[in-house]
CSV table of C-alpha atoms and ligand atoms in Angstrom, one decimal:
chain,number,residue,atom,x,y,z
Z,1,MET,CA,143.5,131.9,-40.9
Z,2,ASN,CA,145.3,130.0,-38.0
Z,3,ASN,CA,148.5,131.5,-36.6
Z,4,ILE,CA,151.5,129.8,-36.7
Z,5,TYR,CA,152.3,130.9,-33.2
Z,6,ASN,CA,149.3,128.3,-32.1
Z,7,TYR,CA,151.2,125.3,-32.2
Z,8,THR,CA,152.9,123.3,-30.0
Z,9,LYS,CA,156.1,121.6,-31.2
Z,10,GLN,CA,154.3,118.6,-31.0
Z,11,ALA,CA,151.0,119.7,-32.8
Z,12,LEU,CA,153.7,120.6,-36.2
Z,13,GLU,CA,155.4,117.8,-36.0
Z,14,SER,CA,151.3,115.9,-36.7
Z,15,TYR,CA,150.6,118.7,-39.0
Z,16,PHE,CA,154.0,118.2,-41.5
Z,17,GLU,CA,153.2,114.3,-40.9
Z,18,GLU,CA,149.7,114.2,-42.0
Z,19,ILE,CA,150.7,116.4,-45.3
Z,20,GLY,CA,153.4,114.6,-46.3
Z,21,GLU,CA,155.9,116.3,-45.2
Z,22,SER,CA,158.7,115.3,-42.8
Z,23,LYS,CA,158.1,115.8,-39.4
Z,24,PHE,CA,161.9,117.8,-39.0
Z,25,ARG,CA,160.0,121.2,-40.7
Z,26,ALA,CA,158.4,121.5,-37.2
Z,27,ASP,CA,162.0,121.8,-35.7
Z,28,GLN,CA,163.1,124.1,-38.5
Z,29,ILE,CA,160.3,126.4,-38.1
Z,30,PHE,CA,160.7,126.0,-34.5
Z,31,ASP,CA,163.9,127.8,-35.0
Z,32,TRP,CA,163.5,130.5,-37.4
Z,33,LEU,CA,160.5,131.7,-35.1
Z,34,TYR,CA,161.9,131.4,-31.6
Z,35,VAL,CA,165.7,131.6,-32.6
Z,36,LYS,CA,166.2,133.9,-35.4
Z,37,ARG,CA,163.3,135.2,-35.1
Z,38,VAL,CA,161.6,136.2,-38.5
Z,39,LYS,CA,158.8,137.8,-39.3
Z,40,SER,CA,157.9,136.1,-42.2
Z,41,PHE,CA,157.8,132.7,-44.0
Z,42,ASP,CA,160.1,133.8,-47.0
Z,43,GLU,CA,163.0,134.6,-44.7
Z,44,MET,CA,162.8,130.8,-44.1
Z,45,THR,CA,165.5,130.3,-46.4
Z,46,ASN,CA,165.6,126.5,-45.8
Z,47,LEU,CA,162.7,125.7,-47.0
Z,48,LYS,CA,161.6,124.3,-50.1
Z,49,LYS,CA,159.4,127.3,-52.4
Z,50,ASP,CA,156.2,125.3,-52.6
Z,51,LEU,CA,156.5,124.7,-49.1
Z,52,ILE,CA,156.5,128.3,-47.7
Z,53,LYS,CA,153.8,128.9,-50.5
Z,54,TYR,CA,151.6,126.7,-48.9
Z,55,LEU,CA,152.0,128.2,-45.4
Z,56,LYS,CA,151.6,131.6,-46.4
Z,57,GLU,CA,148.2,130.0,-48.0
Z,58,LYS,CA,147.5,128.5,-44.7
Z,59,PHE,CA,148.9,130.3,-41.6
Z,60,ILE,CA,148.7,134.2,-40.8
Z,61,LEU,CA,152.1,135.0,-38.5
Z,62,ASP,CA,151.7,138.5,-36.6
Z,63,GLU,CA,148.4,139.4,-34.5
Z,64,ILE,CA,149.2,141.9,-32.1
Z,65,LYS,CA,150.3,145.2,-31.7
Z,66,LEU,CA,152.1,147.4,-29.6
Z,67,VAL,CA,150.3,150.0,-29.3
Z,68,LYS,CA,151.3,151.9,-25.8
Z,69,LYS,CA,154.2,152.0,-23.2
Z,70,GLN,CA,155.1,153.1,-19.6
Z,71,SER,CA,158.6,152.9,-18.6
Z,72,ASP,CA,159.6,153.2,-15.1
Z,73,VAL,CA,162.9,153.0,-13.9
Z,74,ASP,CA,163.2,148.9,-13.7
Z,75,VAL,CA,159.5,148.0,-14.6
Z,76,LYS,CA,157.4,148.5,-18.2
Z,77,LYS,CA,154.2,147.9,-18.7
Z,78,TYR,CA,153.2,147.1,-22.6
Z,79,LEU,CA,149.9,147.5,-23.9
Z,80,PHE,CA,148.8,145.6,-27.0
Z,81,ASN,CA,146.2,145.6,-29.7
Z,82,LEU,CA,144.1,142.2,-30.6
Z,83,ARG,CA,143.3,141.3,-34.2
Z,84,ASP,CA,139.5,142.4,-32.9
Z,85,GLY,CA,140.6,145.4,-31.2
Z,86,ASN,CA,140.5,144.4,-27.7
Z,87,LYS,CA,143.8,144.9,-25.3
Z,88,ILE,CA,145.9,143.3,-23.2
Z,89,GLU,CA,148.7,144.4,-21.1
Z,90,ALA,CA,152.0,142.8,-19.8
Z,91,VAL,CA,154.6,144.0,-17.4
Z,92,LEU,CA,157.6,143.7,-17.8
Z,93,MET,CA,159.9,143.7,-14.3
Z,94,ASN,CA,163.8,143.8,-14.1
Z,95,HIS,CA,165.4,141.5,-11.4
Z,96,ASP,CA,168.4,141.2,-10.2
Z,97,TYR,CA,168.6,137.5,-10.8
Z,98,GLY,CA,166.9,138.4,-14.5
Z,99,ASN,CA,164.2,140.0,-16.5
Z,100,SER,CA,160.2,138.3,-15.6
Z,101,ILE,CA,157.2,139.2,-17.4
Z,102,CYS,CA,154.1,139.2,-16.4
Z,103,VAL,CA,151.3,138.2,-18.8
Z,104,SER,CA,147.4,138.1,-19.3
Z,105,THR,CA,145.6,134.6,-20.5
Z,106,GLN,CA,142.2,136.6,-20.7
Z,107,VAL,CA,140.2,140.1,-22.3
Z,108,GLY,CA,138.9,141.1,-19.4
Z,109,CYS,CA,138.0,138.5,-16.1
Z,110,ASN,CA,134.5,136.3,-14.3
Z,111,MET,CA,136.5,136.0,-11.2
Z,112,GLY,CA,135.1,139.2,-10.1
Z,113,CYS,CA,137.8,139.7,-6.9
Z,114,LEU,CA,136.5,143.1,-5.2
Z,115,PHE,CA,140.1,144.6,-5.2
Z,116,CYS,CA,141.7,143.8,-8.4
Z,117,GLU,CA,141.1,146.3,-11.4
Z,118,SER,CA,140.8,143.2,-14.3
Z,119,GLY,CA,137.1,141.9,-13.0
Z,120,ARG,CA,135.7,145.0,-13.5
Z,121,LEU,CA,136.0,144.7,-17.3
Z,122,LYS,CA,134.2,141.0,-17.6
Z,123,LYS,CA,135.9,138.4,-19.5
Z,124,LEU,CA,135.4,138.3,-22.5
Z,125,ARG,CA,137.4,135.7,-25.0
Z,126,ASN,CA,140.2,133.7,-24.1
Z,127,LEU,CA,143.3,134.7,-25.2
Z,128,ASP,CA,144.5,132.0,-28.4
Z,129,VAL,CA,148.0,130.4,-27.2
Z,130,CYS,CA,149.7,132.6,-30.1
Z,131,GLU,CA,148.3,135.9,-28.1
Z,132,LEU,CA,150.6,134.6,-25.1
Z,133,VAL,CA,153.5,133.8,-26.9
Z,134,LEU,CA,153.6,136.9,-28.9
Z,135,GLN,CA,153.7,139.2,-26.1
Z,136,ILE,CA,156.7,137.3,-25.3
Z,137,LEU,CA,158.1,138.1,-28.2
Z,138,LYS,CA,157.3,141.6,-28.8
Z,139,VAL,CA,158.9,142.3,-25.6
Z,140,GLU,CA,161.7,140.7,-26.2
Z,141,GLU,CA,161.8,142.7,-29.2
Z,142,ASP,CA,161.0,145.5,-28.0
Z,143,THR,CA,164.1,145.7,-25.1
Z,144,LYS,CA,166.7,143.5,-26.9
Z,145,GLN,CA,166.9,141.9,-23.7
Z,146,ARG,CA,166.3,138.2,-22.8
Z,147,ILE,CA,163.2,137.3,-20.6
Z,148,SER,CA,164.3,134.3,-17.8
Z,149,HIS,CA,161.1,134.4,-16.3
Z,150,VAL,CA,157.1,134.0,-16.7
Z,151,VAL,CA,154.7,135.1,-14.4
Z,152,LEU,CA,151.3,134.0,-15.6
Z,153,MET,CA,149.5,137.1,-12.9
Z,154,GLY,CA,148.6,139.9,-15.2
Z,155,ILE,CA,144.3,140.1,-16.4
Z,156,GLY,CA,142.9,136.6,-16.7
Z,157,GLU,CA,142.3,134.0,-14.7
Z,158,PRO,CA,145.3,131.6,-16.3
Z,159,PHE,CA,143.0,128.2,-14.8
Z,160,ASP,CA,139.2,129.7,-16.8
Z,161,ASN,CA,141.7,129.2,-20.2
Z,162,TYR,CA,143.7,126.0,-19.2
Z,163,ASP,CA,144.1,124.3,-22.2
Z,164,ASN,CA,145.9,127.2,-23.6
Z,165,VAL,CA,148.0,128.4,-20.8
Z,166,MET,CA,149.0,124.8,-21.2
Z,167,ASN,CA,150.1,124.9,-24.8
Z,168,PHE,CA,151.5,128.1,-24.1
Z,169,ILE,CA,154.0,126.8,-21.2
Z,170,ASN,CA,154.7,123.6,-23.5
Z,171,ILE,CA,156.2,126.2,-26.5
Z,172,ILE,CA,158.4,128.4,-24.2
Z,173,ASN,CA,159.7,125.7,-22.6
Z,174,ASP,CA,161.5,124.1,-25.7
Z,175,PRO,CA,165.1,124.1,-25.2
Z,176,LYS,CA,165.3,125.0,-29.1
Z,177,GLY,CA,162.9,127.2,-28.8
Z,178,ILE,CA,162.5,130.4,-26.3
Z,179,ASN,CA,163.9,128.4,-23.7
Z,180,ILE,CA,162.3,129.6,-20.6
Z,181,GLY,CA,162.8,126.7,-17.8
Z,182,ILE,CA,160.6,125.2,-15.9
Z,183,ARG,CA,161.3,126.5,-12.8
Z,184,HIS,CA,160.9,130.0,-13.8
Z,185,ILE,CA,157.1,129.7,-15.2
Z,186,THR,CA,154.4,130.3,-12.4
Z,187,VAL,CA,150.6,130.1,-12.8
Z,188,SER,CA,149.0,132.0,-10.5
Z,189,THR,CA,145.1,131.1,-9.5
Z,190,CYS,CA,142.5,132.4,-7.4
Z,191,GLY,CA,141.5,128.3,-6.3
Z,192,ILE,CA,139.9,127.1,-9.2
Z,193,VAL,CA,140.7,123.2,-6.9
Z,194,PRO,CA,139.2,120.9,-10.4
Z,195,LYS,CA,141.9,122.9,-11.9
Z,196,ILE,CA,144.6,122.7,-9.6
Z,197,LYS,CA,143.8,118.8,-8.9
Z,198,GLU,CA,144.2,118.8,-13.0
Z,199,PHE,CA,147.2,120.8,-12.7
Z,200,THR,CA,148.7,118.5,-10.4
Z,201,LYS,CA,148.1,115.5,-12.8
Z,202,GLU,CA,150.6,117.0,-15.3
Z,203,LYS,CA,153.6,116.7,-13.0
Z,204,ALA,CA,155.3,119.4,-15.4
Z,205,GLY,CA,157.7,121.5,-12.9
Z,206,VAL,CA,155.7,124.4,-13.2
Z,207,ASN,CA,155.4,126.7,-10.4
Z,208,LEU,CA,151.8,127.2,-8.3
Z,209,ALA,CA,150.9,130.3,-6.9
Z,210,ILE,CA,147.9,130.6,-4.7
Z,211,SER,CA,145.8,133.7,-4.1
Z,212,LEU,CA,145.1,133.4,-0.8
Z,213,HIS,CA,143.9,136.8,0.6
Z,214,ALA,CA,142.4,135.6,3.5
Z,215,PRO,CA,142.2,132.6,6.0
Z,216,PHE,CA,138.9,133.0,7.0
Z,217,ASP,CA,136.0,132.0,4.5
Z,218,GLU,CA,134.0,134.8,5.7
Z,219,ILE,CA,136.5,137.6,4.5
Z,220,ARG,CA,137.3,135.1,1.6
Z,221,ASN,CA,133.5,135.2,0.5
Z,222,LYS,CA,133.5,139.3,0.9
Z,223,ILE,CA,136.5,139.8,-1.5
Z,224,MET,CA,136.8,136.6,-4.1
Z,225,PRO,CA,133.7,135.6,-5.1
Z,226,ILE,CA,135.0,132.4,-6.4
Z,227,ASN,CA,135.3,131.3,-2.7
Z,228,LYS,CA,131.8,130.8,-3.0
Z,229,VAL,CA,132.0,127.6,-4.7
Z,230,TYR,CA,135.6,126.3,-3.9
Z,231,LYS,CA,136.2,126.7,0.2
Z,232,ILE,CA,139.6,128.0,2.2
Z,233,CYS,CA,139.7,124.1,2.6
Z,234,ASP,CA,139.0,122.8,-0.8
Z,235,ILE,CA,142.4,124.7,-1.6
Z,236,ILE,CA,144.3,123.8,0.9
Z,237,ASP,CA,142.7,119.8,0.3
Z,238,ALA,CA,144.0,120.1,-3.1
Z,239,VAL,CA,147.7,122.0,-2.3
Z,240,LYS,CA,148.7,119.4,0.1
Z,241,GLU,CA,147.8,116.7,-2.6
Z,242,TYR,CA,149.7,118.9,-4.9
Z,243,ILE,CA,152.7,118.7,-2.9
Z,244,LYS,CA,152.7,115.8,-2.4
Z,245,ALA,CA,152.6,114.4,-5.5
Z,246,THR,CA,155.0,116.5,-7.6
Z,247,ASN,CA,157.3,117.8,-4.3
Z,248,ARG,CA,157.4,121.6,-5.1
Z,249,ARG,CA,156.7,124.1,-2.9
Z,250,VAL,CA,153.6,126.6,-3.5
Z,251,THR,CA,153.3,129.9,-3.1
Z,252,PHE,CA,150.3,131.7,-1.1
Z,253,GLU,CA,150.1,135.6,-2.1
Z,254,TYR,CA,148.3,137.5,0.2
Z,255,ILE,CA,147.3,140.9,-0.2
Z,256,LEU,CA,147.3,143.3,2.5
Z,257,LEU,CA,144.5,145.4,2.2
Z,258,LYS,CA,143.7,148.2,5.6
Z,259,ASP,CA,141.2,146.8,8.1
Z,260,ILE,CA,139.8,143.7,5.8
Z,261,ASN,CA,142.6,141.2,6.1
Z,262,ASP,CA,144.9,142.4,8.0
Z,263,THR,CA,144.8,141.5,11.8
Z,264,SER,CA,146.9,139.6,13.9
Z,265,ASP,CA,143.9,137.4,14.1
Z,266,CYS,CA,143.9,136.8,10.5
Z,267,ALA,CA,148.0,136.5,10.9
Z,268,LYS,CA,147.8,133.7,13.5
Z,269,ALA,CA,144.5,132.1,11.6
Z,270,LEU,CA,146.8,132.2,8.5
Z,271,ALA,CA,149.8,130.7,10.0
Z,272,SER,CA,148.5,127.9,11.4
Z,273,LEU,CA,146.6,126.9,8.4
Z,274,LEU,CA,149.9,126.9,6.3
Z,275,LYS,CA,151.5,125.1,9.5
Z,276,ASP,CA,153.5,122.2,7.9
Z,277,LEU,CA,152.8,122.8,4.7
Z,278,ASN,CA,155.9,123.1,1.8
Z,279,CYS,CA,155.0,126.8,1.0
Z,280,TYR,CA,156.0,130.6,1.2
Z,281,VAL,CA,154.1,133.4,1.6
Z,282,ASN,CA,154.4,136.1,-0.6
Z,283,LEU,CA,152.5,139.2,1.6
Z,284,ILE,CA,151.8,142.2,-1.5
Z,285,PRO,CA,150.9,145.8,-0.6
Z,286,TYR,CA,148.3,146.5,-1.8
Z,287,ASN,CA,148.3,148.7,-5.2
Z,288,GLU,CA,145.7,151.1,-4.7
Z,289,THR,CA,143.1,151.8,-7.6
Z,290,SER,CA,140.3,155.1,-7.9
Z,291,ASN,CA,138.3,152.2,-8.8
Z,292,THR,CA,138.1,150.7,-5.2
Z,293,LYS,CA,137.1,151.4,-1.7
Z,294,TYR,CA,140.2,149.3,-1.0
Z,295,LYS,CA,143.0,151.0,1.0
Z,296,LYS,CA,147.2,149.4,1.5
Z,297,SER,CA,147.7,148.5,5.0
Z,298,ASP,CA,150.2,150.9,6.6
Z,299,LYS,CA,154.4,149.6,7.0
Z,300,VAL,CA,153.7,149.0,11.0
Z,301,THR,CA,150.5,146.7,10.2
Z,302,ILE,CA,152.6,145.0,7.0
Z,303,ASN,CA,155.5,144.5,9.4
Z,304,LYS,CA,153.8,143.3,12.1
Z,305,PHE,CA,151.8,140.5,10.2
Z,306,TYR,CA,155.2,139.3,8.3
Z,307,ASP,CA,156.2,138.9,12.1
Z,308,ILE,CA,153.8,136.7,13.5
Z,309,LEU,CA,154.2,134.5,9.9
Z,310,LYS,CA,157.9,134.5,10.6
Z,311,GLU,CA,157.8,133.6,14.6
Z,312,SER,CA,155.8,131.1,13.6
Z,313,ASN,CA,157.9,129.4,10.7
Z,314,ILE,CA,156.2,130.5,7.9
Z,315,ASN,CA,158.6,131.8,4.8
Z,316,VAL,CA,157.4,135.1,4.3
Z,317,THR,CA,158.8,137.8,1.8
Z,318,ILE,CA,156.9,141.1,1.7
Z,319,ARG,CA,157.1,141.6,-2.2
Z,320,ARG,CA,158.9,145.0,-3.3
Z,321,GLU,CA,156.2,147.1,-5.0
Z,322,PHE,CA,157.0,147.7,-8.6
Z,323,GLY,CA,155.1,150.4,-10.9
Z,324,SER,CA,152.9,152.1,-8.7
Z,325,ASN,CA,153.5,155.0,-11.5
Z,326,VAL,CA,152.8,153.1,-14.1
Z,327,SER,CA,149.2,151.9,-13.1
Z,328,ALA,CA,151.2,148.3,-13.0
Z,329,ALA,CA,148.6,146.6,-11.2
Z,330,CYS,CA,146.3,144.2,-12.8
Z,331,GLY,CA,144.5,146.1,-15.3
Z,332,GLN,CA,145.0,149.2,-14.7
Z,333,LEU,CA,146.6,150.7,-18.0
Z,334,ARG,CA,144.1,148.6,-20.1
Z,335,SER,CA,141.1,149.8,-18.1
Z,336,GLU,CA,142.5,153.6,-18.1
Z,337,GLN,CA,142.9,153.6,-22.0
Z,338,ILE,CA,139.6,152.3,-22.1
Z,339,LYS,CA,138.1,154.5,-20.2
Z,340,LYS,CA,139.7,157.5,-22.1
Z,341,GLU,CA,138.4,156.0,-25.5
Z,342,GLY,CA,134.9,156.2,-24.1
Z,343,LYS,CA,134.2,152.7,-24.7
F,1,SAH,N1,143.5,135.4,-11.4
F,1,SAH,C1,144.9,135.1,-11.1
F,1,SAH,C2,145.8,135.6,-11.9
F,1,SAH,C3,145.7,137.2,-11.7
F,1,SAH,S1,145.6,138.2,-10.0
F,1,SAH,C4,145.5,135.4,-9.6
F,1,SAH,O1,144.0,135.5,-8.6
F,1,SAH,O2,145.8,134.2,-9.1
F,1,SAH,C5,147.3,138.3,-9.8
F,1,SAH,C6,147.4,138.4,-8.1
F,1,SAH,O3,147.4,140.4,-8.5
F,1,SAH,C7,146.7,138.3,-7.6
F,1,SAH,O4,147.2,138.2,-6.3
F,1,SAH,C8,145.6,139.2,-7.1
F,1,SAH,O5,145.2,138.7,-6.5
F,1,SAH,C9,146.9,140.2,-7.6
F,1,SAH,N2,146.3,141.7,-7.8
F,1,SAH,C10,145.2,142.1,-8.2
F,1,SAH,N3,145.3,143.3,-8.1
F,1,SAH,C11,146.2,143.9,-7.0
F,1,SAH,C12,146.2,145.3,-6.9
F,1,SAH,N4,145.5,146.3,-7.0
F,1,SAH,N5,146.9,145.2,-6.3
F,1,SAH,C13,147.9,144.0,-5.3
F,1,SAH,N6,147.9,142.9,-6.4
F,1,SAH,C14,146.5,142.6,-6.8
């Protein structure tokens, strides 16, 4: 049966028009689901009895179940069971500017980045729109606090589940629904160039982040297999087009891996690659996992890398470390749970 949380407002309106109902029902349902947050059609008391009965026959509401939570001072990690028994995770971070959630977009991931836990578990399927939306609703229900920012940086490659991701963004951005500002939503990609181009055409105002992690193809090929398909220069060209079309600043994520991509030469090459681009670089101290051989760069190296970028007038920050105590790096909780269950 179809899940009601799969529907954008526009899709619901067309649905109701097709069945001879007023399209205003879509507004009412959005209000019940996303403002009043009811859990059943029976609670939608301003709908006719017949319509409630009809909706109950056609749609389900619940689909993901919270099975585990780990909390630290300013981070909470959630593990969810999906209807088919698969598991996904979401991470909530408390910042001084609000609460930001990192959502998963796929069960597993096919990109195969060698430093990343998620990629060890191959993609089993894309998440449905409802499974994306419900990560937000369930976490807000748990914390009783509003989520103000959404980053698509959990398990999976958002641009490998493009249509569902775009519909999800449409739903959470609806001003009469969850109402998360478009500029508070960030999509992160490992660099699927045709999708960056498609995304550019949407001119949606969503933030774009690129997981670059190396300024040389030679290094990037070794840590990110996708680079054999889309080279660094292709990504940079696509990003230039995006900036030209949208006038938005792009974020480049750069994990610092000891003795792999953290040398002064890398920093200098990165600075010259990004020169004159409207962008900023987020340096990420690597969150070590027991399953990869990679190590975190030491503080001195990280600071030196930062200084070289700064001196070249690149906007740069070092990401504050969240959640290493709660296995918050991408895919870690899920992978631990699967190991425990012996699957
Ligand atoms: N597939 C998308 C989004 C998911 S990964 C992408 O590649 O952007 C989100 C970010 O977390 C990426 O920049 C990824 O490279 C990074 N990441 C993965 N494993 C990590 C780890 N162990 N420590 C720090 N960052 C990690």
